[in-house]
mmCIF file with all atom_site columns, C-alpha atoms and ligand atoms in Angstrom:
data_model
loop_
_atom_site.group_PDB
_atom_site.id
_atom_site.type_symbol
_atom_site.label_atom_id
_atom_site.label_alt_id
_atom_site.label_comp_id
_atom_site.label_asym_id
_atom_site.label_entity_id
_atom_site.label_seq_id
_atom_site.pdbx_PDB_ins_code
_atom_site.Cartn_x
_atom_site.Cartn_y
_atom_site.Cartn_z
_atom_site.occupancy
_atom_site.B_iso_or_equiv
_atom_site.pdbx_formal_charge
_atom_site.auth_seq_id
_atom_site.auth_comp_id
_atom_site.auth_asym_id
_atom_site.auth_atom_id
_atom_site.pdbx_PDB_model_num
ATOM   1   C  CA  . UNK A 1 1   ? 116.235 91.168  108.107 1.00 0.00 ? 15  UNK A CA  1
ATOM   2   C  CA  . UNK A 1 2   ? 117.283 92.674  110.919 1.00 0.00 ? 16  UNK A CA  1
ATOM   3   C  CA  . UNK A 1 3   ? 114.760 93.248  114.025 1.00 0.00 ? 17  UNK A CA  1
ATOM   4   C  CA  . UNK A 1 4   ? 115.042 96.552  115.884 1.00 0.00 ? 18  UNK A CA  1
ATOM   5   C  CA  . UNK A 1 5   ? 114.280 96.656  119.552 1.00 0.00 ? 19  UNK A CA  1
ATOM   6   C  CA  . UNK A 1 6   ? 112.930 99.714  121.066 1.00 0.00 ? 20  UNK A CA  1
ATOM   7   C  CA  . UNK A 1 7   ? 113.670 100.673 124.931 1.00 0.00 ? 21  UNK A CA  1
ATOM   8   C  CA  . UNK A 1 8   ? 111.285 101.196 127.619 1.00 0.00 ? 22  UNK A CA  1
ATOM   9   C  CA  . UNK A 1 9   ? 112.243 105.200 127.176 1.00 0.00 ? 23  UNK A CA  1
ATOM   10  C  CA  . UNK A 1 10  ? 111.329 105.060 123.226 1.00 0.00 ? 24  UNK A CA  1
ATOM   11  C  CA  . UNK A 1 11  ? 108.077 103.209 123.821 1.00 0.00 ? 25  UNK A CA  1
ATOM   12  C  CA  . UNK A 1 12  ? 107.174 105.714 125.729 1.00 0.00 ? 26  UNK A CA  1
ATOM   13  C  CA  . UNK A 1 13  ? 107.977 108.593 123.970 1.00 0.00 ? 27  UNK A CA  1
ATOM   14  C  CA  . UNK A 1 14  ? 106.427 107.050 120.531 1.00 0.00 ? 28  UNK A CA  1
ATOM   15  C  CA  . UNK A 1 15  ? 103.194 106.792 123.204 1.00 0.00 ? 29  UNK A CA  1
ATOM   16  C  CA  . UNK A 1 16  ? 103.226 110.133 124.373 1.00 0.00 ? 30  UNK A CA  1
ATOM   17  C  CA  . UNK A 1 17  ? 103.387 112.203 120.890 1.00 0.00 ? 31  UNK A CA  1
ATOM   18  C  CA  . UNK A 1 18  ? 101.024 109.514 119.623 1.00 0.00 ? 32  UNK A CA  1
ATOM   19  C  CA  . UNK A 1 19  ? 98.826  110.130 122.742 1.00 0.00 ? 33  UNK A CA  1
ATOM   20  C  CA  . UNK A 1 20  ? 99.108  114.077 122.131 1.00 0.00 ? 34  UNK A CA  1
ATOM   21  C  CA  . UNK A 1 21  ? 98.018  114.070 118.519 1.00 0.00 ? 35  UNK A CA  1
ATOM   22  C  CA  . UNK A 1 22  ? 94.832  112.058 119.315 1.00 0.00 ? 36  UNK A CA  1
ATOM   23  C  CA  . UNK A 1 23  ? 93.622  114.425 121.989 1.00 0.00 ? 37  UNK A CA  1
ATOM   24  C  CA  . UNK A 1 24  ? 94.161  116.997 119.962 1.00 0.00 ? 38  UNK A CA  1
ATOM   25  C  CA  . UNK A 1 25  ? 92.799  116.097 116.908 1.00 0.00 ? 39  UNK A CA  1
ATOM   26  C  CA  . UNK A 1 26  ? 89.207  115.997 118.654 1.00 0.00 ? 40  UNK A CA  1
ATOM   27  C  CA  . UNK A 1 27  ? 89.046  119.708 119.613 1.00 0.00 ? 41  UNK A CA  1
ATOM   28  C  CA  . UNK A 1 28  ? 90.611  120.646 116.485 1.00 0.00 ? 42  UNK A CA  1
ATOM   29  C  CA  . UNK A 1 29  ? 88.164  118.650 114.456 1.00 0.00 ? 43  UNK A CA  1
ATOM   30  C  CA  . UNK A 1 30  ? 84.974  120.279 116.545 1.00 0.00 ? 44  UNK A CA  1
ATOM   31  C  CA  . UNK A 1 31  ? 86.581  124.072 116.144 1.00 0.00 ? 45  UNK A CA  1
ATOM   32  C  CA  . UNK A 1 32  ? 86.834  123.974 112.328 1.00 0.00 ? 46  UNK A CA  1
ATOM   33  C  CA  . UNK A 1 33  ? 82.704  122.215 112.162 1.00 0.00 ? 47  UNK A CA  1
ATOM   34  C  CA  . UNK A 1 34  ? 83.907  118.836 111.777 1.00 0.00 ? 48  UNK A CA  1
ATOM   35  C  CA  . UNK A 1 35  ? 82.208  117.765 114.687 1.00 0.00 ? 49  UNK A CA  1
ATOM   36  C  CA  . UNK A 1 36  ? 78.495  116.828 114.912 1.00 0.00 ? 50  UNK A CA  1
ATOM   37  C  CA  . UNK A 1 37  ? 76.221  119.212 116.906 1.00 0.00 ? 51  UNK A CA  1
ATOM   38  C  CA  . UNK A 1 38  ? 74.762  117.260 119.479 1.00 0.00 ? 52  UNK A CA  1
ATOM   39  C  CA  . UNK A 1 39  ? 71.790  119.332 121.531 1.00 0.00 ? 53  UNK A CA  1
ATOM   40  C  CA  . UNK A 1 40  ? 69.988  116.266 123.325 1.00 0.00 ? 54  UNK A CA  1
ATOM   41  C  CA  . UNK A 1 41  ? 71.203  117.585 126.606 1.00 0.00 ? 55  UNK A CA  1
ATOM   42  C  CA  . UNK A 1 42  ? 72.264  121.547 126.250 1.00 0.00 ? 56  UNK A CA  1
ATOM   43  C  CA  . UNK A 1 43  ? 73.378  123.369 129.361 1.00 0.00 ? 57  UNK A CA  1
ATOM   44  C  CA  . UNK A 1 44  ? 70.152  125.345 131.105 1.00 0.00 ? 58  UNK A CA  1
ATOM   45  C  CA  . UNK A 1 45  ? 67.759  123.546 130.002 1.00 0.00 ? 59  UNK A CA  1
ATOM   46  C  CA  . UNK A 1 46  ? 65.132  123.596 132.371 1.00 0.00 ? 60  UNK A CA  1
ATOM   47  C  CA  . UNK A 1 47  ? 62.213  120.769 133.735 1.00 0.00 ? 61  UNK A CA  1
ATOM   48  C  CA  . UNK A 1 48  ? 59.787  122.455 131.721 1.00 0.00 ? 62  UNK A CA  1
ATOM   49  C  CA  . UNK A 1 49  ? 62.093  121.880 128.653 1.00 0.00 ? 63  UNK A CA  1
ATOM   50  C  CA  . UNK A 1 50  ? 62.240  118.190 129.124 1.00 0.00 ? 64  UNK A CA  1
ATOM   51  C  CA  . UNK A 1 51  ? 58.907  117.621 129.879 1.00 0.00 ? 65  UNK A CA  1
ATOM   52  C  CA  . UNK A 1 52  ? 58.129  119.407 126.616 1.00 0.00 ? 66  UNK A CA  1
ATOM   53  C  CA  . UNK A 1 53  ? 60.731  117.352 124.704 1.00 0.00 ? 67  UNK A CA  1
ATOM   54  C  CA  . UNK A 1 54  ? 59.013  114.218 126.049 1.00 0.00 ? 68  UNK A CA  1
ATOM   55  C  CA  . UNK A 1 55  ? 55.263  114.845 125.116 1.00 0.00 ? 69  UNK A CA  1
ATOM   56  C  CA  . UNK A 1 56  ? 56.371  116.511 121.589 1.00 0.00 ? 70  UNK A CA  1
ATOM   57  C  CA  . UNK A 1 57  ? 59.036  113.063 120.965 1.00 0.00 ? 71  UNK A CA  1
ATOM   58  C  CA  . UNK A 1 58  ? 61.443  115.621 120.387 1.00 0.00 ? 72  UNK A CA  1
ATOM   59  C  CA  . UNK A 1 59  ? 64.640  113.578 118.717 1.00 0.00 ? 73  UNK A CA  1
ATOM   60  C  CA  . UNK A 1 60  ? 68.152  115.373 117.699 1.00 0.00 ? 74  UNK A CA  1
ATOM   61  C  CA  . UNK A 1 61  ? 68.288  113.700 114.063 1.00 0.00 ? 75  UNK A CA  1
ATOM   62  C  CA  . UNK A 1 62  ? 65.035  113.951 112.124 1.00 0.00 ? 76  UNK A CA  1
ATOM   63  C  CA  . UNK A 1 63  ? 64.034  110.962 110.932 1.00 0.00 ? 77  UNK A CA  1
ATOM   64  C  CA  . UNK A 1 64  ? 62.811  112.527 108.057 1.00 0.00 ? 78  UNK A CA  1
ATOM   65  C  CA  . UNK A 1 65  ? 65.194  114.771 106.101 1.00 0.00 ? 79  UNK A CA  1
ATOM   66  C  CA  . UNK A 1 66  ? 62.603  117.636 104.794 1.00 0.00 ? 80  UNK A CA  1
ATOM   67  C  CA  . UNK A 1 67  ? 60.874  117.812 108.220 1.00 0.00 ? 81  UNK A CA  1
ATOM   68  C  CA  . UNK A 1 68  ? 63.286  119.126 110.613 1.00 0.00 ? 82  UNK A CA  1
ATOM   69  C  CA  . UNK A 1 69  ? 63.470  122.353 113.258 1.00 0.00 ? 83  UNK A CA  1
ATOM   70  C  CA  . UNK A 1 70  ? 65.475  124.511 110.524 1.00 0.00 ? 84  UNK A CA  1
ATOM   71  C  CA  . UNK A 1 71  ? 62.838  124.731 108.134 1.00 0.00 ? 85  UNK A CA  1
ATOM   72  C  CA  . UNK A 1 72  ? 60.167  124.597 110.872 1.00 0.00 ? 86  UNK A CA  1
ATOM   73  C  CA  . UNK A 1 73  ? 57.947  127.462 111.604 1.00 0.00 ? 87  UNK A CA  1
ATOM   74  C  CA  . UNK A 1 74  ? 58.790  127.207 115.401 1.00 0.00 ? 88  UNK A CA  1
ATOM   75  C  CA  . UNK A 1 75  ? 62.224  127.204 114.707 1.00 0.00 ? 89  UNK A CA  1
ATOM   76  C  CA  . UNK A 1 76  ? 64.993  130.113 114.891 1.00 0.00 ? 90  UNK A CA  1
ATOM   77  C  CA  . UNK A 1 77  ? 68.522  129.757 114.026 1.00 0.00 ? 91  UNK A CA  1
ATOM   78  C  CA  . UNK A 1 78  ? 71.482  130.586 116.488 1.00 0.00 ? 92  UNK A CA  1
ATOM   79  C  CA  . UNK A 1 79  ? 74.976  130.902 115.167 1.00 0.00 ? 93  UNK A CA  1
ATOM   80  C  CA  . UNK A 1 80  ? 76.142  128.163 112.721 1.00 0.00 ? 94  UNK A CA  1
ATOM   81  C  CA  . UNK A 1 81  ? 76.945  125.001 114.656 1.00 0.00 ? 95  UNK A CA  1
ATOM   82  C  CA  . UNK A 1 82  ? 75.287  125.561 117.820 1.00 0.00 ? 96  UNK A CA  1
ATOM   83  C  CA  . UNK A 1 83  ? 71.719  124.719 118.864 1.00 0.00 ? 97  UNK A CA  1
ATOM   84  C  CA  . UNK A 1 84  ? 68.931  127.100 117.743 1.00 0.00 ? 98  UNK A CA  1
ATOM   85  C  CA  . UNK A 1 85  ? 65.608  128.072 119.778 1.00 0.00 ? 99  UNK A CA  1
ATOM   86  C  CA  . UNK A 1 86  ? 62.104  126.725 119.617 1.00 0.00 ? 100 UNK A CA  1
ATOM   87  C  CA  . UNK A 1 87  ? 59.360  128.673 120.679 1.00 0.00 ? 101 UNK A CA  1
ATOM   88  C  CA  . UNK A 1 88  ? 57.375  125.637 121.930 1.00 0.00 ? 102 UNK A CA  1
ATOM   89  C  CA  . UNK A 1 89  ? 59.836  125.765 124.823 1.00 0.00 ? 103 UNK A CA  1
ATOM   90  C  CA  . UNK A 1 90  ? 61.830  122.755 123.952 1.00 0.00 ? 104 UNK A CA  1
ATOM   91  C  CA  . UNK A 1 91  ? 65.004  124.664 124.957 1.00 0.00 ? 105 UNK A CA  1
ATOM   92  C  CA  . UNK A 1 92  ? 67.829  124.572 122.563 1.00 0.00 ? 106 UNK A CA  1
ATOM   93  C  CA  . UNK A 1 93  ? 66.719  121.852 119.541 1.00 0.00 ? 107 UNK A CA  1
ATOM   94  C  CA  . UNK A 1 94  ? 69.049  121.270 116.630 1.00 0.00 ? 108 UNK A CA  1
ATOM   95  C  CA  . UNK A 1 95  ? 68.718  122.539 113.554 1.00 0.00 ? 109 UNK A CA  1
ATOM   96  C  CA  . UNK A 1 96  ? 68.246  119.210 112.329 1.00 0.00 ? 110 UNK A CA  1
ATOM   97  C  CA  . UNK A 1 97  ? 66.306  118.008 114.868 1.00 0.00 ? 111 UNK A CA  1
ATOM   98  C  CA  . UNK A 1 98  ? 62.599  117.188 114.833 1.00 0.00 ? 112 UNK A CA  1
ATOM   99  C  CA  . UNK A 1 99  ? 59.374  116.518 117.506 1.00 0.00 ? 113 UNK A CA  1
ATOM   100 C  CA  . UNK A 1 100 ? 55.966  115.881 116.617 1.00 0.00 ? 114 UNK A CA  1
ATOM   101 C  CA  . UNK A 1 101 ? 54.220  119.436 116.176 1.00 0.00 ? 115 UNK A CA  1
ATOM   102 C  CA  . UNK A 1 102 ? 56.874  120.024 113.318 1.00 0.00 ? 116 UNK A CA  1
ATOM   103 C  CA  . UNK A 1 103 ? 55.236  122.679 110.953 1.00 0.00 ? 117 UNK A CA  1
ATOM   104 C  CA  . UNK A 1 104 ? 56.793  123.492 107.475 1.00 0.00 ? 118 UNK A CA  1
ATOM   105 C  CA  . UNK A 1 105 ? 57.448  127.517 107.205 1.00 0.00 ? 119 UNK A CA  1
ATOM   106 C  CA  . UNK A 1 106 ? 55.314  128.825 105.313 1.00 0.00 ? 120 UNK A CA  1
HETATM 107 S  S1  . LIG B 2 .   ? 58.263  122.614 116.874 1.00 0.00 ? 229 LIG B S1  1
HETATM 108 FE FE1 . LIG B 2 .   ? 59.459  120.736 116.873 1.00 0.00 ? 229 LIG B FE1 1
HETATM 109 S  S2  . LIG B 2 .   ? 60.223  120.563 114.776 1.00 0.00 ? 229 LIG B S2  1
HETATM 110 FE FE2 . LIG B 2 .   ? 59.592  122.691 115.087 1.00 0.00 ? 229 LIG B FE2 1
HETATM 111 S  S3  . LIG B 2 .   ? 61.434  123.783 115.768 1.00 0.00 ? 229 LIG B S3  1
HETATM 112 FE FE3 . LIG B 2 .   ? 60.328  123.127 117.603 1.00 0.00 ? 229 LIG B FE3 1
HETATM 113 S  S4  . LIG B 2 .   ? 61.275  121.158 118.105 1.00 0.00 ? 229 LIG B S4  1
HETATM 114 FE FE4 . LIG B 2 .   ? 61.821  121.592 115.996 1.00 0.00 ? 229 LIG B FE4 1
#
């Protein structure tokens, strides 16, 4: 079998479209929802916010799948895939977030 040797110029051209499709596959995969929503640290949120998050063990993934903010009575939805609001002012929370005052909706 013959062995094929590549050249310093193809090595690097094999890298750079290989290096191009991986970037791009990670913006791609967030704009059509493939990425997860992450709203631990959302832009604006304020001292007040964190302290809140911190006495209320706010967490970003319920650890309990039928208690989370989206079917909490606190809880009110934003666009799909983007953080929603809490009016125990936690600041952003995800929808399937949790923190300890969690109250079904009634
Ligand atoms: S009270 Fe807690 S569980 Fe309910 S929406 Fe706010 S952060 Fe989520």
């Amino acid at each position: 079998m013959e062995e094929k040797k590549l050249t310093r110029r193809q090595w690097l051209e094999r890298g750079s479209v290989l290096g191009l499709v991986v970037l791009g596959g990670v913006p791609a995969l967030s704009a059509c929802g493939g990425g997860e929503l992450d709203c631990t640290n959302p832009q604006g949120l304020s001292g007040d916010n964190r302290t809140q998050r911190q006495a209320l063990s706010y967490v970003d993934h319920a650890p309990n799948a039928t208690q989370r903010c989206e079917v909490c009575n606190f809880y009110t939805a934003a666009q799909p895939n983007q953080c929603g609001s809490c009016t125990l002012n936690l600041g952003p929370v995800n929808p399937a977030g949790y923190c300890s005052s969690f109250v079904a909706r009634s």
